[in-house]
XYZ file of C-alpha atoms in Angstrom:
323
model
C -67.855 -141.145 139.891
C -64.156 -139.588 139.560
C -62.634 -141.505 136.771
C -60.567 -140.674 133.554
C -59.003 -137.405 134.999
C -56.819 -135.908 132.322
C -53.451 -136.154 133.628
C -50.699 -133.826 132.259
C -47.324 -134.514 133.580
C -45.252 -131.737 132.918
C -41.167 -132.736 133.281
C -37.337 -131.385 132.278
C -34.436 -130.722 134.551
C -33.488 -127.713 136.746
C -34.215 -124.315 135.429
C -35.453 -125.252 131.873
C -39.046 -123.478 132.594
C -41.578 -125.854 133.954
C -43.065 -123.713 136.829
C -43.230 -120.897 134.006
C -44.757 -123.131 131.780
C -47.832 -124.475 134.381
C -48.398 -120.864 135.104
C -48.586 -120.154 131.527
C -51.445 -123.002 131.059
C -52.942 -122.170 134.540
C -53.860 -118.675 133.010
C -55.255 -120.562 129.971
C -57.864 -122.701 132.217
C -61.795 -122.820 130.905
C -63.840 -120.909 133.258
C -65.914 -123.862 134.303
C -62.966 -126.513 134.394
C -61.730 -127.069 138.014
C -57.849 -127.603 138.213
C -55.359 -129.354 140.959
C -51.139 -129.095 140.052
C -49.282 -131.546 142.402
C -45.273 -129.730 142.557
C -42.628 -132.292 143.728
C -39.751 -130.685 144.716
C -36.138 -131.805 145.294
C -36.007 -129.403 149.014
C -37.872 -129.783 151.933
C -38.949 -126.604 152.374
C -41.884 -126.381 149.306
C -41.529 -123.150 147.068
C -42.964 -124.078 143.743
C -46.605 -124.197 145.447
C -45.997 -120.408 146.547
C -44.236 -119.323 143.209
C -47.595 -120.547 141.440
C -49.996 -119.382 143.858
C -53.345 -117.688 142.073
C -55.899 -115.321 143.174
C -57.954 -117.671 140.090
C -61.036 -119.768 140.967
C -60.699 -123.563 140.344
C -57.540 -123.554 140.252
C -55.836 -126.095 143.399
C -52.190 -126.439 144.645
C -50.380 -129.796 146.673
C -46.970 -130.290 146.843
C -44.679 -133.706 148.083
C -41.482 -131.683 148.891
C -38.538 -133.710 149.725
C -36.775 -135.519 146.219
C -38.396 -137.800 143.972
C -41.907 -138.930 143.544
C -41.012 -142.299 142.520
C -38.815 -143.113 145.622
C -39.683 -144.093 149.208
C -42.015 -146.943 147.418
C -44.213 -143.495 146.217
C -45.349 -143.301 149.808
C -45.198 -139.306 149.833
C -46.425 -139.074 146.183
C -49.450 -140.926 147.192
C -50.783 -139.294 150.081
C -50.230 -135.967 148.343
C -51.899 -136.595 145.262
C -54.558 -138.400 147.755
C -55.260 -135.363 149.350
C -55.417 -133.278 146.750
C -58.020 -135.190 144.775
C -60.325 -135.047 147.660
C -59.705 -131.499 147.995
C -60.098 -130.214 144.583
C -62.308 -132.694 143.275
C -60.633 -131.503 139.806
C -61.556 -132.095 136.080
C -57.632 -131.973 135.062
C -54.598 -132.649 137.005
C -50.993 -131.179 136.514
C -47.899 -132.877 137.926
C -44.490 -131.301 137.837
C -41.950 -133.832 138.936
C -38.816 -132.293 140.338
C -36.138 -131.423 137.804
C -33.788 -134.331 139.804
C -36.406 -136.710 139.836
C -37.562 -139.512 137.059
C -40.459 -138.635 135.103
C -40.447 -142.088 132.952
C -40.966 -143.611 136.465
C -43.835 -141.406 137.187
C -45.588 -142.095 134.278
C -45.795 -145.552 134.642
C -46.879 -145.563 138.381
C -49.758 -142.953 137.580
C -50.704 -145.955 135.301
C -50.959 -148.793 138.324
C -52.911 -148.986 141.666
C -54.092 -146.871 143.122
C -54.431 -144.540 140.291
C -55.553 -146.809 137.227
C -59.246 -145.963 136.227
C -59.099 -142.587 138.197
C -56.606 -140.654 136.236
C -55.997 -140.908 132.351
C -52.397 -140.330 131.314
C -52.159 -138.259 128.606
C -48.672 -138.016 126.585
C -46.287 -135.871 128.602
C -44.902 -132.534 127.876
C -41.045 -132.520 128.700
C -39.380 -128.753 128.737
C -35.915 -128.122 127.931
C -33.101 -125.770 127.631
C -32.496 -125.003 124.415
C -29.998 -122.313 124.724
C -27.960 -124.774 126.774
C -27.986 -127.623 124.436
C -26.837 -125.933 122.154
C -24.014 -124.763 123.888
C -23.421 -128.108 124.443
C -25.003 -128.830 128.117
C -25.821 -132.753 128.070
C -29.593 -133.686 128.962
C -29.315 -136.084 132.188
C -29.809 -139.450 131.739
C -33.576 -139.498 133.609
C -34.812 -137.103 130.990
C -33.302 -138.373 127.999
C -35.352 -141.425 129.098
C -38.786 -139.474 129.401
C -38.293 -138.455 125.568
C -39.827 -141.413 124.730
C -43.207 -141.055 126.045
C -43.267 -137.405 125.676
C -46.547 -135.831 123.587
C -44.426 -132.452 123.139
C -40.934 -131.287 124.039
C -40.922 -127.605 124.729
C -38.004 -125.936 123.446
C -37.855 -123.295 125.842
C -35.350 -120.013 126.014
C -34.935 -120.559 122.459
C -35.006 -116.697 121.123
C -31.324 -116.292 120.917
C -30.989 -119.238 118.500
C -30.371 -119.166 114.736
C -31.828 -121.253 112.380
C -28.782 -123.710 112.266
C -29.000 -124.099 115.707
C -32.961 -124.763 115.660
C -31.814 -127.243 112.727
C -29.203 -128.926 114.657
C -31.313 -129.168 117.920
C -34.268 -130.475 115.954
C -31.929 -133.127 114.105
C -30.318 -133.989 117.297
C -34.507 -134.651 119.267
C -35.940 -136.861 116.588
C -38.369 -137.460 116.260
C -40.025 -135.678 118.821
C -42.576 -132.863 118.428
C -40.976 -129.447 119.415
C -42.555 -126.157 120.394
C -40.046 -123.583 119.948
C -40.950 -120.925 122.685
C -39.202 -117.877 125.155
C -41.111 -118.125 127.823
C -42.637 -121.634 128.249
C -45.628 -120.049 126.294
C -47.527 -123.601 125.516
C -50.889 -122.724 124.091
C -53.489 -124.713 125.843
C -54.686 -126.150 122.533
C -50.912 -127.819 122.151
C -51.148 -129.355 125.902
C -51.336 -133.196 124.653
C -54.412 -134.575 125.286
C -56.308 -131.901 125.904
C -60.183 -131.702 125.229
C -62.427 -129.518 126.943
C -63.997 -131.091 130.358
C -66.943 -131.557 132.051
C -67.412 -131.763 135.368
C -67.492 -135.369 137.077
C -69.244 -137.396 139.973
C -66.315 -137.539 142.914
C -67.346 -140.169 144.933
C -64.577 -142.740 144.033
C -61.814 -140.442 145.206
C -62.682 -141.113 149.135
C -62.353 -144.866 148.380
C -58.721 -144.857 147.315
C -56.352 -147.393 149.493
C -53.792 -145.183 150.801
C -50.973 -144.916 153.234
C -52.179 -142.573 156.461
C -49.946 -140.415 156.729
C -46.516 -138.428 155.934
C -44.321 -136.048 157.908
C -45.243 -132.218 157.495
C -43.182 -129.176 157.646
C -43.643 -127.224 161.091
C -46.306 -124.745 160.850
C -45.280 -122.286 163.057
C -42.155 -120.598 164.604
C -41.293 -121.154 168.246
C -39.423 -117.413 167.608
C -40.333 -115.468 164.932
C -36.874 -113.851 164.423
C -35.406 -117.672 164.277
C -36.539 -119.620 160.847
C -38.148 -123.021 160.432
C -34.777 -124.683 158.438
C -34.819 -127.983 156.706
C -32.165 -129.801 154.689
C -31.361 -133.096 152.720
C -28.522 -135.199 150.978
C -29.373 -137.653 148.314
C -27.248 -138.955 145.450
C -28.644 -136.411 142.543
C -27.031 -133.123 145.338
C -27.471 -131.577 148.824
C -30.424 -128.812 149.562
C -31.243 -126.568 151.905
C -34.306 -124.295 152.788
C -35.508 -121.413 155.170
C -39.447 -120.639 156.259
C -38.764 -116.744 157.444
C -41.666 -115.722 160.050
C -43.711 -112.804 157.260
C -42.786 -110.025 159.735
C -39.299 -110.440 158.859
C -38.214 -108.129 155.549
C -35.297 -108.394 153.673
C -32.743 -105.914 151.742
C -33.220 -107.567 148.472
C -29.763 -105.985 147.462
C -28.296 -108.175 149.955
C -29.874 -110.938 149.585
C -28.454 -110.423 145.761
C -25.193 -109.861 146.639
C -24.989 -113.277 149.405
C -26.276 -115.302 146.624
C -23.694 -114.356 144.335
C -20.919 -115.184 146.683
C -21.618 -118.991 146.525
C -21.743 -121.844 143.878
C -25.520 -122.782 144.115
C -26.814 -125.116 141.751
C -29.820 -123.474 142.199
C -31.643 -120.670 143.816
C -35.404 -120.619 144.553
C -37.341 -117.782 146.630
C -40.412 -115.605 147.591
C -38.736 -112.912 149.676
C -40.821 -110.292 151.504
C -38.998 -106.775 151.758
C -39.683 -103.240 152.242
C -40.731 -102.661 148.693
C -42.964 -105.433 149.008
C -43.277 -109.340 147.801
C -40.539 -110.711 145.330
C -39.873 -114.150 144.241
C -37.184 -115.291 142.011
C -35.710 -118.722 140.435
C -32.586 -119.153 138.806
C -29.651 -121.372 137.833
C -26.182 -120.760 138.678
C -24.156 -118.368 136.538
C -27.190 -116.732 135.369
C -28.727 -113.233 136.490
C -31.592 -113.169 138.767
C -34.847 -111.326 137.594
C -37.143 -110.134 140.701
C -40.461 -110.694 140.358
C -43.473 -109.343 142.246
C -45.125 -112.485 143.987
C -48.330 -113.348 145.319
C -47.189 -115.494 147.691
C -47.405 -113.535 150.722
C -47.166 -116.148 153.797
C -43.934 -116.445 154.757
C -40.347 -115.745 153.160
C -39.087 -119.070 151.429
C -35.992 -119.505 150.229
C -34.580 -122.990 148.633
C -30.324 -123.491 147.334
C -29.070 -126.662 146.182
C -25.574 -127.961 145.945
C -23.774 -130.388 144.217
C -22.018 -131.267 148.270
C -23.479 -130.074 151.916
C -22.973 -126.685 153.414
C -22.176 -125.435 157.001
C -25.990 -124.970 157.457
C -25.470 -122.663 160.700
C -22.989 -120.426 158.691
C -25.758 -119.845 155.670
C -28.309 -119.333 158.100
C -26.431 -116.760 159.641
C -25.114 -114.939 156.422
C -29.120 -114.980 155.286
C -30.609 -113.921 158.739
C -27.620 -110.746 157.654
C -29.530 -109.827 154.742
C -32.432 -108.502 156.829
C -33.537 -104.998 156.816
């Protein structure tokens, strides 16, 4: 029967690498291990699914878009990670909590009904910013708080450091384990917890006590020249997101330019232009680095603010970045 899932949650705020990171460890996956990665994301529109998306066998994606996976009584979080166990039928599960949400809160409802005897928590793996600690950037309050049950803290973007600085950041996170790293590399043999699997009986899954059901983003456009727009306000900031129809192709040079005209917390996309697929994440105030995606579904695009926007005026600024 499904039971004892290895269950890797994998948190740290805005920016610090985590996506990079599970990509990193989904290219590291045994050949006969099957693997399901629930994304939460702060947005309603759901990008972190299509900036992970694999060609790989075994390898399954869900997302609860829409802030954090503790709130609304963990409705959302529970259908999603319902449906994706009865999907993938996986031997390890990956959860990246959104960088606004509460990963200390996470952990201990992944340890309660409905979950307890299905998944096994393993320590988590929290990844950070270590460029921007050092310069002094606080750590918010929600992941100062997942420090304590963390297996491994991921120093990531760490290459520009000195020594003193490594010292001083390593003084200043005792006493947890650190992984110095560029790129979120995180060997698989470092993921806490980890053993090699073998594949389990998955009958248990279907008899999981669930709520029925959860709002889902439109599918498809009533105009394909008009995009399918959602946003939200909570306390942690203001988001906003854009489904483009695929026909539609950008000038990524303008899309480059409109992005640096505004003071975005963050930026999230998979863009489809005339050169092709590119998708790109980034924090405000630093460059953004196309990359070629394979994501190619629909244009997504994500911003969040620390206060709401005149929706209909971004729209129309974007929708003037099209080839």
């Amino acid at each position: 029967m499904l039971q004892n899932i290895p269950t890797h949650v994998i948190g740290g705020p805005l920016g610090a690498g985590k996506t990079s990171l599970i990509k990193r460890l989904l290219a590291q996956k045994p050949a006969h291990e099957r693997w399901a990665v629930l994304i939460n994301e702060f947005g309603q529109i759901g990008l972190d699914a299509a900036l992970l998306t694999t060609t790989a066998d075994g390898i399954a994606l869900g997302e609860v878009a829409g802030g954090c996976l503790c709130c609304v009584n963990g409705v959302p979080f529970q259908i999603g990670l319902g449906r994706l166990l009865r999907k993938a039928r996986p031997d390890r599960l990956l959860i990246e909590p959104s960088g606004l949400g509460h990963p200390a809160q996470l952990m201990a409802q992944l340890r309660e009904a409905p979950w307890r005897g299905v998944l096994t928590v393993q320590p988590s793996v929290i990844v950070l910013d270590a460029a921007a600690m050092a310069a002094g950037q606080p750590l918010p309050a929600t992941q100062q708080e997942a420090l304590a049950e963390a297996g491994l803290v991921v120093m990531n973007k760490s290459e520009q450091l000195d020594e003193a600085a490594r010292q001083a950041l390593a003084e200043q996170m005792k006493p947890c384990a650190l992984l110095w790293t560029r790129h979120a590399d995180l060997p698989l043999n470092r993921l806490p917890g980890f053993v090699d699997c073998t594949a389990v009986d998955k009958q248990v899954v279907d008899n999981l006590t669930l709520p029925n059901s959860i709002g889902q983003l439109p599918a498809l456009w009533a105009d394909p020249n008009v995009p399918i727009c959602l946003s939200q306000t909570s306390a942690e900031g203001w988001s906003v997101g854009w489904r483009w129809h695929p026909s539609q192709q950008f000038d990524l040079q303008r899309v480059l330019h409109w992005l640096e005209g505004m003071a975005w917390r963050r930026a999230k996309m998979v863009i489809h232009s005339e050169g092709g697929w590119y998708s790109g994440n980034v924090l405000e105030g630093a460059p953004l680095a196309w990359q070629i995606s394979e994501w190619r579904q629909d244009s997504r695009l994500e911003l969040i603010f620390s206060t709401p926007q005149d929706v209909d005026t971004l729209q129309a600024q974007m929708a003037g970045c099209l080839a």
